Amino acid sequence: MPPECRVAILPGDGIGPEVLREATGVLLAVGRRFGIRFVLTEALIGGAAIEATGLFLPPDTLTLCRTSDAVLLGAVGGPQWDDLPPQLRPERGLLDLRQHLKVFANLRPARALPLADVSPLRPERIAGTDLLIVRELTGGIYFGEPRYRSRREAVDTLRYGREEIARVARVAFTLARTRRRRVTSVDKANVLASSQLWREVVEEEARRFPDVALEHMLVDTCAMRLVREPAAFDVILTENLFGDILSDLAGGVVGSIGVLPSASLGAEPPTVYEPVHGAAPDIVGRGIANPLGAILSVAMMLRHSFGLAREAMTVEEAVARALQRGLRTPDLGGRAGTAEVGGAVATAIIDAEGSVPPARAGAALDG
Ligand code: NAD
Ligand code: IPM
Ligand code: MN
């Protein structure tokens, strides 16, 4: 762990600032409890940056991120900017950030919550769900050229090169070794040439991981099976757009997209941490956004960027305890507010015992 952990804080738009306020509170609580110096520096991105500077990703923001150990991001976008063309929208700020920082592997864990009746699935179907989506993040149809819109037609390009597939596949296989050693590679190889290449390259990489079981699955089947038997999945490896869609589906399966964290990694720091959800304009400003996706992203940061596994578990345990005590935002069927949930988690961390918390509680939610 470095003597000082530098974290860039990019609140962005909508509920982004609301959930990051709680997540940074939790980070500072960890610092206080364990004597770690986190240096947090805030910067603009997305619509907030457009309003202040005219740019969705100001150069100062990118420089700050490049000189930080980790980036914590809230969300970007909102109805105010919905009429802009794609290349001018706030979302482009996030896409450019990912591309500039070369964070090609997006890890999106989803686990059954330690609560009955939050998942829309019957308890026996959701029980034991513990999956990790590894989403390719800097290629595919999000970034392919040509891309244009004329009056008569619009074109997006889905392109993948071998190495783009190979490097994210290696991340998935490597992580599978720390879990149940099963990778489901998800594609649309019955239709798309890019998916046929995807399958071929994933097979090649799999040979270097003979201890990991690989299966291929078509994305439409995967969507169906995620609802019918989510507990059957371990690591899901997939391309950019499929991973975007399947991770929201995973949020629906566990009960709320508001609890899902993510980490986006490249070959070197910084790693970008962000909740999977967006700006949620329908609930912005009401103080009811679920901060747990952002808080659990902090747990992922502690573990992956700073090697602070015990501290990450303390955060996860505090989250599980808050939920079990009934502190739930409305998306989880409760009445608690954003600050109440965030405050309870931070307080529980400061009050935590010095010993490592029980494994069951730490396993309730992942970072
Ligand atoms: P969304 O994820 O913002 O919201 C979808 C639904 O989930 C809404 O009903 C919302 O209220 C609910 N929800 C989301 N997060 C929640 C939370 N933390 N607590 C409680 N409820 C929560 O998706 P959307 O409405 O389709 O998109 C809104 C805007 O956000 C769009 O501009 C979109 O481009 C942007 N977006 C940004 C990101 C990001 O920054 N990473 C991700 C997704 C969407
Ligand atoms: C996500 C979001 C982004 C994406 C948007 C806002 C560009 O939906 O992080 O899941 O599609 O990657
Ligand atoms: Mn998404």
Coordinates of C-alpha atoms in Angstrom, one line a residue, residues 14 110 244-245 339:
G14 CA -28.0 13.0 -11.5
A110 CA -23.5 -9.7 -8.7
D244 CA -23.8 -3.7 -20.6
I245 CA -27.2 -5.3 -21.1
A339 CA -27.5 9.6 3.8

